[in-house]
Short mmCIF file of N, CA and C in Angstrom, two decimals:
data_model
loop_
_atom_site.label_atom_id
_atom_site.label_comp_id
_atom_site.label_asym_id
_atom_site.label_seq_id
_atom_site.Cartn_x
_atom_site.Cartn_y
_atom_site.Cartn_z
N MET I 793 -16.62 -12.90 -11.53
CA MET I 793 -17.60 -12.19 -10.77
C MET I 793 -18.27 -12.54 -9.13
N ASP I 794 -18.09 -13.49 -8.85
CA ASP I 794 -18.39 -13.96 -7.82
C ASP I 794 -17.63 -13.94 -6.60
N ASP I 795 -16.14 -13.98 -7.02
CA ASP I 795 -15.11 -13.48 -6.26
C ASP I 795 -15.22 -12.48 -5.84
N PHE I 796 -15.78 -11.26 -6.08
CA PHE I 796 -15.42 -10.22 -5.14
C PHE I 796 -16.93 -9.88 -4.65
N LYS I 797 -17.79 -10.83 -4.22
CA LYS I 797 -18.80 -10.54 -3.68
C LYS I 797 -18.47 -11.10 -2.25
N VAL I 798 -17.80 -10.49 -1.47
CA VAL I 798 -17.25 -10.92 0.06
C VAL I 798 -17.06 -10.10 0.72
N GLU I 799 -17.15 -10.29 1.98
CA GLU I 799 -17.12 -9.09 3.53
C GLU I 799 -15.88 -8.51 3.17
N ARG I 800 -15.90 -7.32 3.80
CA ARG I 800 -14.56 -6.63 3.93
C ARG I 800 -14.06 -7.05 5.15
N SER I 801 -12.63 -7.24 5.32
CA SER I 801 -12.00 -7.68 6.66
C SER I 801 -11.87 -6.72 7.48
N ILE I 802 -11.86 -7.02 8.83
CA ILE I 802 -11.85 -5.63 9.71
C ILE I 802 -10.59 -5.07 9.38
N ALA I 803 -9.28 -5.59 8.57
CA ALA I 803 -7.97 -4.88 8.34
C ALA I 803 -8.26 -4.12 7.40
N GLU I 804 -9.42 -4.21 6.63
CA GLU I 804 -9.82 -3.48 5.53
C GLU I 804 -10.83 -2.37 5.57
N ILE I 805 -11.56 -2.47 6.70
CA ILE I 805 -12.37 -1.53 7.24
C ILE I 805 -11.54 -0.52 8.08
N ALA I 806 -10.84 -1.22 8.92
CA ALA I 806 -9.84 -0.31 9.71
C ALA I 806 -8.78 0.82 8.90
N TYR I 807 -8.44 0.43 7.85
CA TYR I 807 -7.49 1.05 7.11
C TYR I 807 -8.23 2.06 5.98
N SER I 808 -9.21 1.42 5.81
CA SER I 808 -9.97 2.77 5.02
C SER I 808 -10.76 3.74 6.05
N GLN I 809 -11.01 3.54 7.22
CA GLN I 809 -11.41 4.52 7.99
C GLN I 809 -10.17 5.36 8.22
N TYR I 810 -9.39 4.95 8.63
CA TYR I 810 -7.86 5.75 8.93
C TYR I 810 -7.83 6.47 7.88
N LEU I 811 -8.04 5.98 6.72
CA LEU I 811 -7.26 6.91 5.24
C LEU I 811 -8.08 7.84 5.31
N ILE I 812 -9.81 7.73 5.25
CA ILE I 812 -10.94 8.67 5.14
C ILE I 812 -10.27 9.82 6.31
N HIS I 813 -10.47 9.32 7.53
CA HIS I 813 -10.23 10.28 8.35
C HIS I 813 -9.35 11.32 8.49
N ASN I 814 -8.01 10.80 7.90
CA ASN I 814 -6.72 11.61 7.80
C ASN I 814 -6.95 12.27 6.57
N ALA I 815 -7.33 12.14 5.43
CA ALA I 815 -7.67 12.90 4.33
C ALA I 815 -8.49 13.96 4.63
N GLN I 816 -9.42 14.04 5.37
CA GLN I 816 -10.12 15.18 5.82
C GLN I 816 -9.46 15.92 6.57
N GLY I 817 -8.44 15.60 7.55
CA GLY I 817 -8.00 16.65 8.56
C GLY I 817 -6.92 16.90 8.59
N ASP I 818 -5.84 16.06 8.13
CA ASP I 818 -4.53 16.20 7.69
C ASP I 818 -3.71 17.17 6.78
N ASP I 819 -2.93 17.80 6.95
CA ASP I 819 -1.95 18.73 5.72
C ASP I 819 -1.41 17.74 4.66
N TRP I 820 -0.93 18.45 3.66
CA TRP I 820 -0.60 17.55 2.70
C TRP I 820 0.61 16.92 2.64
N TYR I 821 1.71 17.00 3.77
CA TYR I 821 2.98 16.24 3.79
C TYR I 821 2.46 14.98 4.23
N ASN I 822 1.50 15.31 5.36
CA ASN I 822 1.31 14.12 6.65
C ASN I 822 0.70 13.11 5.58
N LEU I 823 -0.42 13.58 4.57
CA LEU I 823 -0.90 12.32 3.80
C LEU I 823 -0.02 11.76 2.75
N HIS I 824 1.55 12.45 2.68
CA HIS I 824 2.28 11.93 1.85
C HIS I 824 2.96 10.47 2.63
N VAL I 825 3.17 11.22 4.00
CA VAL I 825 4.07 10.10 5.01
C VAL I 825 2.95 9.09 4.96
N ILE I 826 1.75 8.99 5.19
CA ILE I 826 0.81 7.90 5.48
C ILE I 826 1.31 6.98 3.90
N LEU I 827 1.61 7.16 2.58
CA LEU I 827 1.57 6.57 1.59
C LEU I 827 3.25 5.99 1.80
N ILE I 828 3.79 6.05 2.57
CA ILE I 828 5.06 5.69 2.77
C ILE I 828 5.17 4.03 2.88
N ALA I 829 4.21 3.60 3.65
CA ALA I 829 4.01 2.14 3.96
C ALA I 829 3.31 1.15 2.94
N CYS I 830 2.43 2.11 2.27
CA CYS I 830 2.04 1.17 1.03
C CYS I 830 3.10 1.10 -0.31
N TYR I 831 3.41 2.78 -0.48
CA TYR I 831 4.21 2.38 -2.02
C TYR I 831 5.39 1.92 -1.82
N TRP I 832 6.53 1.86 -0.38
CA TRP I 832 7.60 1.25 -0.28
C TRP I 832 7.06 -0.42 0.14
N GLY I 833 6.41 -0.56 1.32
CA GLY I 833 5.81 -1.77 1.27
C GLY I 833 5.69 -2.85 0.43
N TRP I 834 4.58 -2.48 -0.51
CA TRP I 834 4.15 -3.19 -1.71
C TRP I 834 5.01 -3.19 -2.94
N CYS I 835 5.93 -1.93 -2.99
CA CYS I 835 7.19 -2.37 -4.09
C CYS I 835 8.02 -3.15 -3.92
N LYS I 836 8.52 -3.08 -2.44
CA LYS I 836 9.36 -4.24 -1.96
C LYS I 836 8.99 -5.40 -2.44
N LEU I 837 8.09 -5.49 -1.57
CA LEU I 837 7.57 -6.94 -1.66
C LEU I 837 7.18 -7.36 -3.38
N ALA I 838 6.72 -6.26 -4.25
CA ALA I 838 6.98 -6.83 -5.48
C ALA I 838 8.16 -7.01 -6.15
N LEU I 839 9.17 -6.49 -5.63
CA LEU I 839 10.47 -6.51 -6.08
C LEU I 839 11.03 -7.89 -5.56
N GLU I 840 10.69 -8.23 -4.39
CA GLU I 840 11.14 -9.72 -4.21
C GLU I 840 10.46 -10.72 -4.89
N LEU I 841 9.20 -10.73 -5.08
CA LEU I 841 8.71 -11.69 -5.76
C LEU I 841 9.18 -11.68 -7.30
N TYR I 842 9.40 -10.48 -8.00
CA TYR I 842 9.96 -10.58 -9.42
C TYR I 842 11.07 -10.93 -9.37
N LYS I 843 12.02 -10.96 -8.30
CA LYS I 843 13.45 -11.62 -8.44
C LYS I 843 13.70 -13.29 -7.88
N LYS I 844 12.04 -13.62 -7.57
CA LYS I 844 12.28 -15.33 -7.04
C LYS I 844 12.15 -15.89 -8.21
N ASP I 845 12.73 -17.10 -8.49
CA ASP I 845 12.52 -18.02 -9.74
C ASP I 845 11.26 -18.89 -9.58
N SER I 846 10.68 -19.03 -8.49
CA SER I 846 9.37 -19.76 -8.20
C SER I 846 8.36 -18.88 -8.41
N THR I 847 8.34 -17.58 -8.59
CA THR I 847 6.92 -17.04 -8.69
C THR I 847 6.59 -17.09 -10.33
N ASP I 848 5.10 -17.45 -10.34
CA ASP I 848 4.55 -17.85 -11.42
C ASP I 848 4.28 -16.48 -12.15
N LYS I 849 4.99 -16.50 -13.64
CA LYS I 849 5.07 -14.95 -14.35
C LYS I 849 3.93 -15.16 -15.11
N THR I 850 2.96 -16.10 -15.16
CA THR I 850 1.69 -16.08 -16.02
C THR I 850 0.25 -15.76 -15.57
N THR I 851 0.56 -15.18 -14.37
CA THR I 851 -0.84 -15.04 -13.87
C THR I 851 -1.22 -13.75 -13.98
N ILE I 852 -2.73 -13.13 -13.69
CA ILE I 852 -2.83 -11.82 -13.85
C ILE I 852 -2.19 -11.03 -12.53
N PHE I 853 -2.21 -11.46 -11.58
CA PHE I 853 -1.65 -11.05 -10.40
C PHE I 853 -0.05 -10.29 -11.19
N TYR I 854 0.96 -11.19 -11.37
CA TYR I 854 1.89 -10.77 -11.80
C TYR I 854 2.21 -9.96 -12.97
N LYS I 855 0.97 -9.89 -13.75
CA LYS I 855 1.24 -8.73 -14.95
C LYS I 855 0.36 -7.57 -14.43
N ASN I 856 0.01 -7.45 -13.62
CA ASN I 856 -1.04 -6.34 -13.26
C ASN I 856 -0.13 -5.71 -11.58
N TRP I 857 0.20 -6.45 -11.06
CA TRP I 857 0.66 -6.08 -9.87
C TRP I 857 2.23 -6.16 -9.91
N ILE I 858 2.65 -6.80 -9.86
CA ILE I 858 3.91 -7.00 -9.78
C ILE I 858 4.73 -6.26 -10.51
N LEU I 859 4.63 -6.50 -12.10
CA LEU I 859 5.35 -6.09 -13.01
C LEU I 859 5.43 -4.21 -12.87
N PRO I 860 4.35 -4.05 -12.98
CA PRO I 860 3.93 -2.47 -12.68
C PRO I 860 4.84 -1.81 -11.54
N SER I 861 4.97 -2.80 -10.64
CA SER I 861 5.34 -2.24 -9.08
C SER I 861 7.04 -2.40 -9.44
N VAL I 862 7.60 -2.81 -10.36
CA VAL I 862 9.14 -2.77 -10.20
C VAL I 862 9.84 -2.09 -11.58
N ASP I 863 10.89 -1.10 -11.33
CA ASP I 863 11.23 -0.83 -12.42
C ASP I 863 12.15 -1.63 -12.78
N ILE I 864 12.32 -2.00 -14.17
CA ILE I 864 13.38 -2.26 -14.81
C ILE I 864 14.51 -1.99 -16.24
N THR I 865 13.77 -0.34 -15.97
CA THR I 865 14.18 0.17 -17.22
C THR I 865 15.94 0.46 -17.38
N ASN I 866 16.60 0.35 -16.40
CA ASN I 866 17.94 0.05 -16.35
C ASN I 866 18.76 -1.14 -16.44
N GLY I 867 17.66 -2.33 -16.82
CA GLY I 867 18.16 -3.65 -16.94
C GLY I 867 18.47 -4.71 -15.73
N GLU I 868 18.45 -3.96 -14.84
CA GLU I 868 18.38 -4.29 -13.15
C GLU I 868 17.36 -3.96 -12.54
N PRO I 869 16.48 -5.06 -11.87
CA PRO I 869 15.32 -4.82 -10.88
C PRO I 869 15.14 -4.08 -9.95
N GLU I 870 14.80 -2.79 -9.94
CA GLU I 870 14.72 -2.01 -8.60
C GLU I 870 13.47 -1.55 -8.49
N ILE I 871 13.42 -1.00 -7.16
CA ILE I 871 11.90 -0.54 -6.38
C ILE I 871 11.54 0.55 -7.42
N ALA I 872 10.10 0.17 -7.72
CA ALA I 872 9.47 1.13 -8.44
C ALA I 872 9.57 3.00 -8.51
N GLN I 873 9.33 3.10 -9.62
CA GLN I 873 9.60 5.00 -9.73
C GLN I 873 8.87 5.68 -8.78
N SER I 874 7.65 4.95 -8.64
CA SER I 874 6.34 5.72 -7.75
C SER I 874 6.97 5.91 -6.48
N ALA I 875 7.49 4.64 -5.76
CA ALA I 875 8.39 4.74 -4.69
C ALA I 875 9.70 5.85 -4.55
N LYS I 876 10.31 5.66 -5.45
CA LYS I 876 11.31 6.99 -5.60
C LYS I 876 10.57 8.29 -5.72
N THR I 877 9.75 8.55 -6.52
CA THR I 877 9.20 9.76 -6.58
C THR I 877 8.87 10.35 -4.98
N LEU I 878 7.93 9.33 -4.38
CA LEU I 878 7.67 9.96 -3.08
C LEU I 878 8.35 9.86 -2.13
N SER I 879 9.87 9.24 -2.03
CA SER I 879 10.84 9.68 -1.16
C SER I 879 11.52 11.24 -1.65
N LYS I 880 11.83 11.25 -2.99
CA LYS I 880 12.20 12.48 -3.50
C LYS I 880 11.43 13.76 -2.56
N PHE I 881 10.10 13.64 -3.13
CA PHE I 881 8.92 14.37 -2.45
C PHE I 881 8.92 14.83 -1.15
N LEU I 882 9.30 13.64 -0.15
CA LEU I 882 9.19 14.08 1.14
C LEU I 882 10.86 14.61 1.28
N ASP I 883 11.60 14.12 0.76
CA ASP I 883 12.98 15.22 1.01
C ASP I 883 12.86 16.51 0.96
N MET I 884 12.32 16.82 -0.11
CA MET I 884 12.33 18.23 -0.91
C MET I 884 11.49 19.08 0.14
N ASN I 885 10.34 18.19 0.52
CA ASN I 885 9.42 19.28 1.57
C ASN I 885 9.65 19.05 3.03
N ALA I 886 10.77 18.55 3.39
CA ALA I 886 10.91 18.16 4.91
C ALA I 886 10.89 19.33 5.68
N GLY I 887 11.14 20.29 5.18
CA GLY I 887 11.10 21.71 5.87
C GLY I 887 9.82 22.05 6.30
N MET I 888 8.70 21.47 5.90
CA MET I 888 7.37 21.88 6.29
C MET I 888 7.06 21.11 7.55
N MET I 889 8.06 20.10 7.91
CA MET I 889 7.68 19.57 9.07
C MET I 889 8.85 20.25 10.64
N THR I 890 8.61 21.60 10.37
CA THR I 890 9.74 22.22 11.44
C THR I 890 9.28 21.95 12.85
N SER I 891 7.95 21.80 13.20
CA SER I 891 7.86 22.09 14.59
C SER I 891 7.97 20.67 15.18
N GLY I 892 8.37 20.32 16.29
CA GLY I 892 8.20 19.00 17.20
C GLY I 892 6.86 18.20 16.60
N VAL I 893 5.61 19.03 16.92
CA VAL I 893 4.86 18.41 17.03
C VAL I 893 4.37 17.60 15.53
N SER I 894 4.87 18.40 14.30
CA SER I 894 4.69 17.78 13.41
C SER I 894 5.55 16.69 12.99
N ARG I 895 6.90 16.54 13.60
CA ARG I 895 7.62 15.31 13.45
C ARG I 895 7.06 14.21 14.11
N ILE I 896 6.65 14.39 15.43
CA ILE I 896 5.85 13.44 16.36
C ILE I 896 4.78 12.98 15.36
N GLN I 897 3.94 13.67 15.16
CA GLN I 897 2.70 13.29 14.32
C GLN I 897 2.97 12.45 13.14
N GLY I 898 4.07 12.95 12.40
CA GLY I 898 4.75 12.45 10.91
C GLY I 898 4.72 10.89 11.68
N LYS I 899 5.76 10.71 12.29
CA LYS I 899 6.05 9.24 12.93
C LYS I 899 5.08 8.58 13.34
N ASP I 900 3.80 9.28 14.22
CA ASP I 900 2.64 8.53 14.46
C ASP I 900 1.65 7.82 13.42
N LEU I 901 1.93 8.64 12.36
CA LEU I 901 1.07 8.29 11.12
C LEU I 901 1.73 7.69 10.01
N PHE I 902 3.27 7.41 10.20
CA PHE I 902 3.85 6.37 9.47
C PHE I 902 3.93 4.97 10.38
N ARG I 903 3.87 5.02 11.55
CA ARG I 903 3.75 3.63 12.17
C ARG I 903 2.43 3.00 12.07
N THR I 904 1.24 4.20 12.19
CA THR I 904 -0.09 3.26 12.28
C THR I 904 -0.30 3.07 10.74
N ALA I 905 0.17 3.86 9.81
CA ALA I 905 -0.17 3.16 8.63
C ALA I 905 0.53 1.91 8.22
N LEU I 906 1.95 1.66 8.73
CA LEU I 906 2.44 0.46 8.42
C LEU I 906 1.70 -0.40 8.93
N ARG I 907 1.56 -0.52 10.55
CA ARG I 907 0.70 -1.70 11.02
C ARG I 907 -0.66 -1.78 10.14
N LEU I 908 -1.43 -1.03 9.77
CA LEU I 908 -2.50 -1.01 8.87
C LEU I 908 -2.22 -1.85 7.62
N GLU I 909 -1.00 -1.36 7.10
CA GLU I 909 -0.92 -1.75 5.93
C GLU I 909 -0.70 -3.35 6.13
N THR I 910 0.20 -3.86 7.17
CA THR I 910 0.61 -4.99 7.36
C THR I 910 -0.57 -5.96 7.60
N SER I 911 -1.79 -5.41 8.28
CA SER I 911 -2.81 -6.22 8.62
C SER I 911 -3.21 -6.40 7.49
N LEU I 912 -3.53 -5.28 6.87
CA LEU I 912 -4.36 -5.65 5.28
C LEU I 912 -3.42 -6.76 4.43
N PHE I 913 -2.62 -6.76 4.28
CA PHE I 913 -1.46 -7.81 3.60
C PHE I 913 -2.02 -9.43 4.43
N ASN I 914 -1.83 -9.04 5.85
CA ASN I 914 -1.95 -10.37 6.61
C ASN I 914 -3.75 -11.05 6.42
N SER I 915 -4.48 -9.99 6.23
CA SER I 915 -5.70 -10.58 5.91
C SER I 915 -5.87 -11.16 4.54
N GLY I 916 -5.22 -11.16 3.53
CA GLY I 916 -5.38 -11.80 2.31
C GLY I 916 -4.88 -13.24 2.76
N TYR I 917 -4.57 -13.85 3.94
CA TYR I 917 -4.34 -14.97 4.15
C TYR I 917 -5.92 -15.56 4.95
N GLU I 918 -6.50 -14.80 5.31
CA GLU I 918 -7.68 -15.21 6.17
C GLU I 918 -8.68 -15.85 5.09
N ASP I 919 -9.63 -16.40 6.14
CA ASP I 919 -10.33 -17.35 5.07
C ASP I 919 -11.49 -16.11 4.75
N VAL I 920 -11.96 -15.90 3.44
CA VAL I 920 -12.90 -15.03 2.89
C VAL I 920 -14.44 -15.39 3.36
N ILE I 921 -15.14 -14.55 3.81
CA ILE I 921 -16.37 -14.81 3.89
C ILE I 921 -17.58 -14.24 2.95
N ARG I 922 -17.83 -15.18 2.27
CA ARG I 922 -18.98 -14.61 0.77
C ARG I 922 -19.99 -13.84 1.65
N LYS I 923 -20.46 -12.69 0.68
CA LYS I 923 -21.56 -12.01 1.23
C LYS I 923 -22.74 -12.87 0.82
N PRO I 924 -23.97 -12.58 1.56
CA PRO I 924 -25.24 -13.53 0.98
C PRO I 924 -25.68 -12.84 -0.11
N GLU I 925 -26.36 -13.94 -1.20
CA GLU I 925 -27.03 -13.46 -2.00
C GLU I 925 -28.05 -12.62 -1.87
N THR I 926 -28.53 -11.27 -2.33
CA THR I 926 -29.04 -10.39 -2.09
C THR I 926 -30.04 -10.01 -3.49
N GLY I 927 -29.71 -10.67 -4.59
CA GLY I 927 -30.38 -10.50 -5.75
C GLY I 927 -29.88 -9.37 -6.35
N GLY I 928 -29.01 -8.38 -5.88
CA GLY I 928 -28.95 -7.26 -6.44
C GLY I 928 -27.22 -7.55 -6.75
N ASN I 929 -26.79 -6.19 -7.57
CA ASN I 929 -25.60 -6.21 -7.74
C ASN I 929 -24.60 -5.70 -6.59
N VAL I 930 -23.54 -6.40 -6.11
CA VAL I 930 -22.79 -6.20 -5.25
C VAL I 930 -21.59 -5.52 -5.62
N MET I 931 -21.21 -4.19 -4.98
CA MET I 931 -20.24 -3.43 -5.41
C MET I 931 -19.08 -3.64 -4.47
#
């Protein structure tokens, strides 16, 4: 439990604020555009870790994150079905981005989400700052 009593990193705060802001004011298509960095980025990373011989397959991380993010139904490891489904959804609904403004906004949303997703990943390598004990439960 003590492992979860840590301060949120700047990357975590920035990303969560970005998602909250866009969830309140953007359309449903662009919200799916924001998911590209998360779905494809993490699934691609999980696929690479799955294929690596040096990956420790006995960890909770492996069982709860890497395995669910890799599709091995056809015998060969592939990008997860969730990422493939998102791709199909975006392709099927691309007509919703008919205006030039929508396309520019979608590109900006994707680039920003990708930068924030990368910063979030990089923050995992930073030193963790523990929250001071307050005597109460920390969520």
